[in-house]
Short mmCIF file of C-alpha atoms and ligand atoms in Angstrom, two decimals:
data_model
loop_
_atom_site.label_atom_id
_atom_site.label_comp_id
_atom_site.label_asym_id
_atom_site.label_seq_id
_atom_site.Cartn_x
_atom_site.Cartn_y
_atom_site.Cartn_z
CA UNK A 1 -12.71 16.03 -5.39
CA UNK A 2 -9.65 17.38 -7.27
CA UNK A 3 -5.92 17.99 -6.69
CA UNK A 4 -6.40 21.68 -5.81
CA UNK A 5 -8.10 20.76 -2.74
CA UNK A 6 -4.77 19.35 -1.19
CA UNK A 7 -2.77 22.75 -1.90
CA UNK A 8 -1.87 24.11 1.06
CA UNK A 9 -2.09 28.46 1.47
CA UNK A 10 1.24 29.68 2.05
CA UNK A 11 2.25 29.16 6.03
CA UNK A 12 4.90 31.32 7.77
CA UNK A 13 6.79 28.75 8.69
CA UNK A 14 7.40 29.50 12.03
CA UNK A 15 8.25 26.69 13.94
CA UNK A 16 12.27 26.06 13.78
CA UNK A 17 12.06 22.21 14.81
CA UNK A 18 10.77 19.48 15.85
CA UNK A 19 10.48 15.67 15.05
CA UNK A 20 6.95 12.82 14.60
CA UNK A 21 6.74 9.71 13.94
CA UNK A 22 4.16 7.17 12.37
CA UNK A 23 4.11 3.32 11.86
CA UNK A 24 2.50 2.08 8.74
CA UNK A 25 1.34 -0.93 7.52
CA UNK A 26 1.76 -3.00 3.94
CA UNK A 27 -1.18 -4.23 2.60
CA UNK A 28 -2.26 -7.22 0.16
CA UNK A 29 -4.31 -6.29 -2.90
CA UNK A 30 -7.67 -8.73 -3.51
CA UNK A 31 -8.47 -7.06 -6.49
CA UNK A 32 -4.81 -5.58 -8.18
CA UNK A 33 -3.77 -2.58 -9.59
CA UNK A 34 -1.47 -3.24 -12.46
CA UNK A 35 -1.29 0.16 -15.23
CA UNK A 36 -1.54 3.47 -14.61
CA UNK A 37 -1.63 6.79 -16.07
CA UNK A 38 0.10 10.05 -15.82
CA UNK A 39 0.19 11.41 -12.09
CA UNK A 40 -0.18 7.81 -10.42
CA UNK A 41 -3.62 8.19 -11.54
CA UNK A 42 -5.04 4.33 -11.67
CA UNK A 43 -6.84 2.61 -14.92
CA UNK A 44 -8.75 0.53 -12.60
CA UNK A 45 -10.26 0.29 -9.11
CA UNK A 46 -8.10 -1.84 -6.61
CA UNK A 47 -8.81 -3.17 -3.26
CA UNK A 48 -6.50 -4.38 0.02
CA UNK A 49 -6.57 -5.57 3.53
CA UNK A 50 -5.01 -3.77 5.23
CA UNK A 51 -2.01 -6.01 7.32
CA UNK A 52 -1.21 -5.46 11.27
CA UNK A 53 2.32 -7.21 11.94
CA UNK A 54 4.22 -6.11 8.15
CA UNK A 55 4.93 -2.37 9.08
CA UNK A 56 7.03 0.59 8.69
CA UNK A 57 8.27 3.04 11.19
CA UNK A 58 9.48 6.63 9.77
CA UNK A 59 10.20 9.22 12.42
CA UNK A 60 10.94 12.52 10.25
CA UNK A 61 13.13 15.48 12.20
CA UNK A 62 13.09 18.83 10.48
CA UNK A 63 15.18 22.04 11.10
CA UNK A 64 14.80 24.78 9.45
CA UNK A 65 17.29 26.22 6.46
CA UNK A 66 18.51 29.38 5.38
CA UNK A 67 19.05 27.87 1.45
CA UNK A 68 15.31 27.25 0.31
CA UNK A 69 17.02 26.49 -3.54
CA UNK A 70 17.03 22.85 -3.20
CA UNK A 71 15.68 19.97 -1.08
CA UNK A 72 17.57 18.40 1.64
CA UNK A 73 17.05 15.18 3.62
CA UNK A 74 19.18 12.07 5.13
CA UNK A 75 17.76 8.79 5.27
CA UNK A 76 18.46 6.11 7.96
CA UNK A 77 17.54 2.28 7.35
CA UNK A 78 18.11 0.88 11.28
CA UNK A 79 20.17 3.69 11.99
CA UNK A 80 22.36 2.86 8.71
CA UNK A 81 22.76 5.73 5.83
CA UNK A 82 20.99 4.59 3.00
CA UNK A 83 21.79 6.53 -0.04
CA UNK A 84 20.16 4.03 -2.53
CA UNK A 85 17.03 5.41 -1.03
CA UNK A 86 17.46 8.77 -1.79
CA UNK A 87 16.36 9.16 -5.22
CA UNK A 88 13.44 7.61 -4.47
CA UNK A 89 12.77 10.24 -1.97
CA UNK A 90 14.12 13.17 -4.22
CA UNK A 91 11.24 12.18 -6.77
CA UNK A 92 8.66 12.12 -4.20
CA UNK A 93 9.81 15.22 -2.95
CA UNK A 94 9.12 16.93 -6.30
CA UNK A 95 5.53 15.42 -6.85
CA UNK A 96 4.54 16.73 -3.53
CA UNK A 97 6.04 20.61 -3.02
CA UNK A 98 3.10 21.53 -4.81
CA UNK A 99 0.83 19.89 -1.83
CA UNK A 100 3.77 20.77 0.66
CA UNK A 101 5.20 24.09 0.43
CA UNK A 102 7.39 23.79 3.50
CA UNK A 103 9.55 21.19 2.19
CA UNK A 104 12.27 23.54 0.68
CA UNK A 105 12.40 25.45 4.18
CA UNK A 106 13.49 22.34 6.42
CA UNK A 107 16.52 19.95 6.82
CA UNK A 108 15.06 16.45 7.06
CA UNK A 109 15.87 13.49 9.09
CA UNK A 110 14.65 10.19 7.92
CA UNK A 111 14.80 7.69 10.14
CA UNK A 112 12.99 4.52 9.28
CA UNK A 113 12.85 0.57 9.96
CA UNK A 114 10.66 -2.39 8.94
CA UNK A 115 9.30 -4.51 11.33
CA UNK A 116 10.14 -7.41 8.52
CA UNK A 117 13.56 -8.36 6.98
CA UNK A 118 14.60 -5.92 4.49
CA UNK A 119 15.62 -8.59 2.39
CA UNK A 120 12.36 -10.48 2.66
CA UNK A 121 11.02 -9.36 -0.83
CA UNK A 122 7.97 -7.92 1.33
CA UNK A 123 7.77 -4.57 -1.02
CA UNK A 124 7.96 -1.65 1.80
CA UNK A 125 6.68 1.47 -0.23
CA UNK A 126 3.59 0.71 0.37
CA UNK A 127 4.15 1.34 4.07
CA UNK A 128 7.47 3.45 4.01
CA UNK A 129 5.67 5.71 1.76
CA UNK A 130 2.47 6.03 3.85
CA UNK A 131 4.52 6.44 6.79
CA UNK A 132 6.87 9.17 5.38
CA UNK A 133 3.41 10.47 4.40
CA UNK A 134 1.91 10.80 7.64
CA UNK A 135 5.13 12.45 9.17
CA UNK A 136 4.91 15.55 7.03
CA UNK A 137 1.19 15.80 6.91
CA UNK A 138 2.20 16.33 11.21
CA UNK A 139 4.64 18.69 10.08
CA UNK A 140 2.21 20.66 8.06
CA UNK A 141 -1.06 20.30 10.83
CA UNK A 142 2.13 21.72 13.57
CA UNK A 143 3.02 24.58 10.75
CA UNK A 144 -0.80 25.26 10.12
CA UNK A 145 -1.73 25.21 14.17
CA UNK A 146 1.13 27.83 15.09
CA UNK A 147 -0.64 29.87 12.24
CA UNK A 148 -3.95 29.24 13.43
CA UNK A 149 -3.13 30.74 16.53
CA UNK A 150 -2.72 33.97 14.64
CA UNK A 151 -5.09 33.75 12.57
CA UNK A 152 -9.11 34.35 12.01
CA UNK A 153 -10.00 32.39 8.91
CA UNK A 154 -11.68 29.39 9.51
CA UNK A 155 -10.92 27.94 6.25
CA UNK A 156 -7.38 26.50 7.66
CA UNK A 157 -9.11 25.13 10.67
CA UNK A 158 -11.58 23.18 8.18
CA UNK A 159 -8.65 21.79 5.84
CA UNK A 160 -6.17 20.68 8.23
CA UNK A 161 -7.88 20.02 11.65
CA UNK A 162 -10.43 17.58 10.73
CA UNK A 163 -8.83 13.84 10.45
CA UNK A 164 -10.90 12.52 7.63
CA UNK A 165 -8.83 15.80 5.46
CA UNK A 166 -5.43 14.64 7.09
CA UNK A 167 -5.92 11.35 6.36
CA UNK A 168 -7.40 11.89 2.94
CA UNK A 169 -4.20 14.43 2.06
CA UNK A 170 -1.53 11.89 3.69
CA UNK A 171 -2.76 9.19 1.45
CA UNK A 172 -2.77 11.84 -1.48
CA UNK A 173 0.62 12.58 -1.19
CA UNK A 174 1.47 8.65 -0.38
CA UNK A 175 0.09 7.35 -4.20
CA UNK A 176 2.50 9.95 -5.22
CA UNK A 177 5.01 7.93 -3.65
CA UNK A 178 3.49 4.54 -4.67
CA UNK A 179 0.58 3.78 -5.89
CA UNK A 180 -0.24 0.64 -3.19
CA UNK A 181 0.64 2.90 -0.75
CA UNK A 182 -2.56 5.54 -0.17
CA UNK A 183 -4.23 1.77 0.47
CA UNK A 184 -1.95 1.92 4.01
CA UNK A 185 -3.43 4.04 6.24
CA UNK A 186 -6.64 3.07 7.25
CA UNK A 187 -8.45 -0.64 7.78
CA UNK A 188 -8.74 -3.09 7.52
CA UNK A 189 -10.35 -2.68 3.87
CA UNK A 190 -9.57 0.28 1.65
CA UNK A 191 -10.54 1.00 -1.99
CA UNK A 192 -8.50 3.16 -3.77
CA UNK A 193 -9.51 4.34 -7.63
CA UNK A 194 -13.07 5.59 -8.33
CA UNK A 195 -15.58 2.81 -8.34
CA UNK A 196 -19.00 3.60 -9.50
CA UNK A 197 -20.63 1.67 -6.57
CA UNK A 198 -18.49 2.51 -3.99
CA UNK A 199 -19.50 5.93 -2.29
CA UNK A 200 -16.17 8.05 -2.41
CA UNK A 201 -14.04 6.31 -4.11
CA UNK A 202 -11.71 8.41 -5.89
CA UNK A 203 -8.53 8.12 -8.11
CA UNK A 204 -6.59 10.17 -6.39
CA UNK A 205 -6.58 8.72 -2.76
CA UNK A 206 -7.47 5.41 -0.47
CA UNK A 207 -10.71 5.06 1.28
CA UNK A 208 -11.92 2.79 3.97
CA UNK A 209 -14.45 0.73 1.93
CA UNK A 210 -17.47 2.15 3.52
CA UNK A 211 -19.60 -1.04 3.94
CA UNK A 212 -20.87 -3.34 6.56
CA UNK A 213 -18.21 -6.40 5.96
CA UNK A 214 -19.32 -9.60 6.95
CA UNK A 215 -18.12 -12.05 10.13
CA UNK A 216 -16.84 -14.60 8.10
CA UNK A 217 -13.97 -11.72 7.58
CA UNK A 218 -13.23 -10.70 11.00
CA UNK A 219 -9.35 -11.19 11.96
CA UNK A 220 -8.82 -13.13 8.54
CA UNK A 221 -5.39 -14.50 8.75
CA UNK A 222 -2.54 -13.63 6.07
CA UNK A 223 0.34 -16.17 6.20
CA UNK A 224 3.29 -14.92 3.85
CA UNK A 225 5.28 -17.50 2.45
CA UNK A 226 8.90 -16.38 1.56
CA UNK A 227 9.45 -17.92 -1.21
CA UNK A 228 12.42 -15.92 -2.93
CA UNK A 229 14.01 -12.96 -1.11
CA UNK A 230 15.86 -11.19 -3.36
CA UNK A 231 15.68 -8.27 -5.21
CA UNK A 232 13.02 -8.34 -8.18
CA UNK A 233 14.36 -8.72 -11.85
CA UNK A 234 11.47 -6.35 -12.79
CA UNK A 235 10.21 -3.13 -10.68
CA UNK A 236 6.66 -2.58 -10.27
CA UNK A 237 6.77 0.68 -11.99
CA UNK A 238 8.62 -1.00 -15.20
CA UNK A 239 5.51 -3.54 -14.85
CA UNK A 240 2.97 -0.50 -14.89
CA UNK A 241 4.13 0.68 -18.18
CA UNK A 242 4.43 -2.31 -19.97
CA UNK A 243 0.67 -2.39 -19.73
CA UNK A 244 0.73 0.37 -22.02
CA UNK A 245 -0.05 -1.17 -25.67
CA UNK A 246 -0.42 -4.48 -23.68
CA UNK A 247 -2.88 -6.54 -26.19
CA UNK A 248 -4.59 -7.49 -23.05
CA UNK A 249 -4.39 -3.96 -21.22
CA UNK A 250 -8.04 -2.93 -22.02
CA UNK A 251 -9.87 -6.12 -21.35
CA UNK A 252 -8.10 -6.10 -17.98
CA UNK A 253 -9.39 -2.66 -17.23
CA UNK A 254 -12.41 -3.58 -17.78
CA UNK A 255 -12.74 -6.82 -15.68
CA UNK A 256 -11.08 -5.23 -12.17
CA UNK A 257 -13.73 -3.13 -11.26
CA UNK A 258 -16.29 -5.95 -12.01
CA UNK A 259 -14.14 -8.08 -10.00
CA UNK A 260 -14.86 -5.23 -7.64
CA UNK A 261 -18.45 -5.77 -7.60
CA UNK A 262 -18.44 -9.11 -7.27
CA UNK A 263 -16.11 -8.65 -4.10
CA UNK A 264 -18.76 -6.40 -2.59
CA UNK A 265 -21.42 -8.76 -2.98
CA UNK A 266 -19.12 -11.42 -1.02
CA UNK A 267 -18.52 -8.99 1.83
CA UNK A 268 -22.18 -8.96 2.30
CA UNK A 269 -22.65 -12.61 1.93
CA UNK A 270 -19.75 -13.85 3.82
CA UNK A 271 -19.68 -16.64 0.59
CA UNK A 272 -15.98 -17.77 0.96
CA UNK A 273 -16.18 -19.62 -1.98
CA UNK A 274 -16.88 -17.03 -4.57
CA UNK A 275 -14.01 -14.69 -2.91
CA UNK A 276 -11.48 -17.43 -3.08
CA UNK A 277 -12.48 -17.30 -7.02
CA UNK A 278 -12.03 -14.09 -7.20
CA UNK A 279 -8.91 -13.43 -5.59
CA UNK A 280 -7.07 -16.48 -6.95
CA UNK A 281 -7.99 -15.19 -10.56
CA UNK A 282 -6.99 -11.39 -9.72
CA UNK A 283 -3.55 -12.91 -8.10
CA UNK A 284 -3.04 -15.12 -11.29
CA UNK A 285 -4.58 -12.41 -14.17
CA UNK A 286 -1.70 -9.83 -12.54
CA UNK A 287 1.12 -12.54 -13.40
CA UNK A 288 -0.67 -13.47 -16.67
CA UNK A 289 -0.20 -9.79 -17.30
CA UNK A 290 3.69 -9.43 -16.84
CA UNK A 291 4.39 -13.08 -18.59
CA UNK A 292 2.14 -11.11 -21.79
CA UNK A 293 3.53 -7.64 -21.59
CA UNK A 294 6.29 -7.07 -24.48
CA UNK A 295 9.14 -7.62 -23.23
CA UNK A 296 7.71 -10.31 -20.60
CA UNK A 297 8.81 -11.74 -17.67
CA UNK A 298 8.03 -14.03 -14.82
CA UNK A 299 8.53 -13.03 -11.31
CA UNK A 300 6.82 -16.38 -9.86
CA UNK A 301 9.45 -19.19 -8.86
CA UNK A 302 9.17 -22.90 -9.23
CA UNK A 303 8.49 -23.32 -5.52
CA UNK A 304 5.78 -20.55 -5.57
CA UNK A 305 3.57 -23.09 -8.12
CA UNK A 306 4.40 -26.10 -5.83
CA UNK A 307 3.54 -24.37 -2.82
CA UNK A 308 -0.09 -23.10 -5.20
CA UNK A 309 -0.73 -26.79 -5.93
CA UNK A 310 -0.55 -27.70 -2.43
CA UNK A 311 -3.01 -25.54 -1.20
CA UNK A 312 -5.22 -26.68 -4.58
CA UNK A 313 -4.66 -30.39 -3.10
CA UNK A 314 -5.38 -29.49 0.76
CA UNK A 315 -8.38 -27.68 -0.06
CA UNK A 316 -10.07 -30.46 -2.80
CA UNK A 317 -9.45 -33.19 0.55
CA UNK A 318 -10.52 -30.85 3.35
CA UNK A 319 -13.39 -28.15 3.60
CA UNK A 320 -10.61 -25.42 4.01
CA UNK A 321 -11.16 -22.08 2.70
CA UNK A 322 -7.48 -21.08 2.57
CA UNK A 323 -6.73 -19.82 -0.95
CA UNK A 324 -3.83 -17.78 -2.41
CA UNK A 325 -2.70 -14.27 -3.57
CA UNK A 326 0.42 -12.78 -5.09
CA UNK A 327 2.04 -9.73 -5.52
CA UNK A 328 4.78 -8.26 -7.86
CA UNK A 329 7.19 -11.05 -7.00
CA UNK A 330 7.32 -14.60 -5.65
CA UNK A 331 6.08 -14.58 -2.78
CA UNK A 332 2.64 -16.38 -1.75
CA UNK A 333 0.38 -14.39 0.82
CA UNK A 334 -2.06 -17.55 2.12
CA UNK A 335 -5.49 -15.81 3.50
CA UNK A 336 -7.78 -17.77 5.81
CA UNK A 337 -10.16 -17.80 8.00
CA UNK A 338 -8.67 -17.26 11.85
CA UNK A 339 -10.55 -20.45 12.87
CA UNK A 340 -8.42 -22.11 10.55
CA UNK A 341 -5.22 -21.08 11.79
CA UNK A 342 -3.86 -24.07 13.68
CA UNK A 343 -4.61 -26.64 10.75
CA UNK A 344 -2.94 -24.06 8.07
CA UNK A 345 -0.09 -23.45 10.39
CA UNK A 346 0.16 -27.61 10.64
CA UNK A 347 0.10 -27.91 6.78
CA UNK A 348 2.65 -25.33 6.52
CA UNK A 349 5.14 -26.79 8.78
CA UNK A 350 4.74 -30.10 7.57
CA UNK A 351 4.44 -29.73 3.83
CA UNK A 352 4.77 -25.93 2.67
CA UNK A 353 8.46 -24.90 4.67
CA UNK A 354 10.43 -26.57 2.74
CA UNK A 355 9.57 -24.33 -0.60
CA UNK A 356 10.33 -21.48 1.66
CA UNK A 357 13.92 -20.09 1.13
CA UNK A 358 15.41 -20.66 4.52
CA UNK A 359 12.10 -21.90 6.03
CA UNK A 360 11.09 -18.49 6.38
CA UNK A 361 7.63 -17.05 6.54
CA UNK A 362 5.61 -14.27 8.70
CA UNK A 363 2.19 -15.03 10.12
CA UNK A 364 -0.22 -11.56 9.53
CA UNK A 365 -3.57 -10.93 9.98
CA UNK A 366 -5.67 -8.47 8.42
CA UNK A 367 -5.30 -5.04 10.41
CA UNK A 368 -6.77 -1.73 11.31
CA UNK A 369 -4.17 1.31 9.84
CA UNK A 370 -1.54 3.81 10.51
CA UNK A 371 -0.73 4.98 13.79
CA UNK A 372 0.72 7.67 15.57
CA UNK A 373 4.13 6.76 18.06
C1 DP6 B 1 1.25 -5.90 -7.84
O1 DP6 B 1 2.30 0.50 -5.81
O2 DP6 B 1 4.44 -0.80 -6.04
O3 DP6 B 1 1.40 -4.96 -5.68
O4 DP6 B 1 2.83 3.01 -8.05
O5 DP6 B 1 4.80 2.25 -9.37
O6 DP6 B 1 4.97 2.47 -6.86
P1 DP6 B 1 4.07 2.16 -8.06
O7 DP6 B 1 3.65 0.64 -7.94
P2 DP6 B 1 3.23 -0.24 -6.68
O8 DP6 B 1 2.44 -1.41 -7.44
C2 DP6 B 1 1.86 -2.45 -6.70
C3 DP6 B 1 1.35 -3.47 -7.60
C4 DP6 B 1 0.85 -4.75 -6.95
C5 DP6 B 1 -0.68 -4.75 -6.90
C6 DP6 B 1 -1.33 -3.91 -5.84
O9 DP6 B 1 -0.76 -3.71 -4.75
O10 DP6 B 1 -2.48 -3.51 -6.08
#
């Protein structure tokens, strides 16, 4: 499938108002992406859970403008102004009018809070993004409707009425935003770069990963460790480029999509063993990649390789299958089994809290997508 697909025919634009709103989750890569090309397009295959509890909620009001020069939008963080988001926003705005055409006709209203401390160093594009995402893909199925109505071609009806296209476009336009974010909107496993074994995979969006998953995964438990809350010293898209001429870069491309394979073969087998392998590497090749990258840096913390040894030490005196993953920052995500959850919840009040800043972490479990409010 190509980009064309998701440009939208011209729409009269007649509806004057209105408002939706969407909640989001984040989501925790298994298998990471780290590089990318031009357009957000990914140089390898990644794969998430989905999360249930870690979410965004956007609601978007539009109004309709006489100017149709520029773009215009506010955005709201808990009902505060945030203009340090608004760049952000601008950019997105520009990669999408070519999907969106409306977006120079409307005033927008962003309104949007975290279900998660803001200051948490939980990343929130992933869901913010999705979420904004989702909001105008309503705006453009209400703008396509109303034309609908008028209309005889069924060719409209096809592209925008069917859910698997609205989906598929919202998490378009959401890589656009962020790359981790078109792996946001479904559950509670989603594959997002193409993939020669998975059936429609695709570089340019998220899908569901389209297999029979085993038990052994069922409500698996993500406990997020907090170990350092504030702002990163590196963003993720400064870490994307510095895997171009990375010495490493092409050896790295190679092995995530075989890390991939491997993952699909434990989703069949339920073998918690091999995916604990596999995801520790993939959490640990990603920071191997930013301490290699020229310049380098180091975004784990001395209390995020304590708190790594003492899950290495519970699991070599207990038949635990709780193992570790990280993302761009220093934070530990601890997965598990949900039959697990009282004894990991045990071991982290009595030994893991105290490398938490403030004591703080959030229990999550793996979860099932985006929803409409
Ligand atoms: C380490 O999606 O935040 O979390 O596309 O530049 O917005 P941009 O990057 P982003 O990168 C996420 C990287 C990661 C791994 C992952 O989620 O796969």
């Amino acid at each position: 499938m190509q980009e064309q697909q998701f440009i939208s025919k011209a729409y009269t634009s007649s509806v004057e108002s209105g408002r939706f709103t969407w909640s989001s989750p984040s989501n925790i890569a298994l298998v990471k992406y780290w590089g990318k090309k031009e357009h957000q397009i990914p140089e390898n295959p990644s794969i998430s859970f989905t999360l249930d509890h870690c979410k965004t909620t956007t609601t978007v009001y539009f109004s309709k403008k006489e100017d149709r020069n520029d773009f215009s939008f506010d955005v709201f963080l808990d009902g505060k102004a945030q203009e340090d988001f608004k760049p952000k926003i601008e950019t997105f705005f520009k990669r999408v009018h070519a999907y969106l055409p409306f977006l120079n006709d409307y005033h927008f209203k962003i309104e949007t809070s975290n279900s998660f401390p803001h200051s948490s160093g939980i990343a929130s594009s992933a869901s913010g993004m999705s979420a904004l995402s989702l909001c105008l893909m309503s705006i453009e199925r209400a703008l396509m409707e109303q034309d609908l109505a008028t209309s005889t071609s069924t060719n409209i009806k096809e592209k925008v009425l069917t859910d698997s296209y609205f989906i598929q476009k919202a998490s378009f336009l959401a890589r656009l935003g962020s790359g981790s974010a078109c792996r946001s909107l479904e559950g509670d496993l989603v594959v997002w770069g193409a993939h020669k074994e998975i059936k429609g995979s695709s570089d340019l969006f998220g899908v569901k990963y389209p297999y029979d998953v085993h038990d052994n995964f069922k409500n698996y438990q993500d406990t997020i460790l907090l170990v350092d809350k504030g702002q990163k010293q590196v963003s993720s898209t400064v870490g994307h480029n510095l895997m171009h001429d990375h010495p490493f870069a092409q050896e790295r491309f190679k092995q995530a999509p075989k890390n991939v394979s491997r993952l699909m073969e434990v989703f069949k087998t339920g073998d918690l063993d091999a995916f604990i392998a596999i995801v520790e590497s993939e959490a640990l090749t990603l920071h191997a990649m930013m301490m290699t990258s020229m310049p380098y840096f180091i975004l784990m913390k001395p209390n995020t390789l304590k708190i790594i040894n003492k899950i290495w030490a519970y699991r070599a005196t207990t038949n635990s299958k709780v193992c570790f993953t990280l993302d761009a920052g220093a934070n530990v995500h601890m997965l598990y089994p949900e039959a697990e959850s009282d004894k990991i919840i045990e071991l982290i009040n009595n030994e893991l809290v105290a490398y938490c800043q403030n004591g703080h972490y959030i229990c999550d479990r793996i979860g099932f997508g985006a929803r409409q409010l």
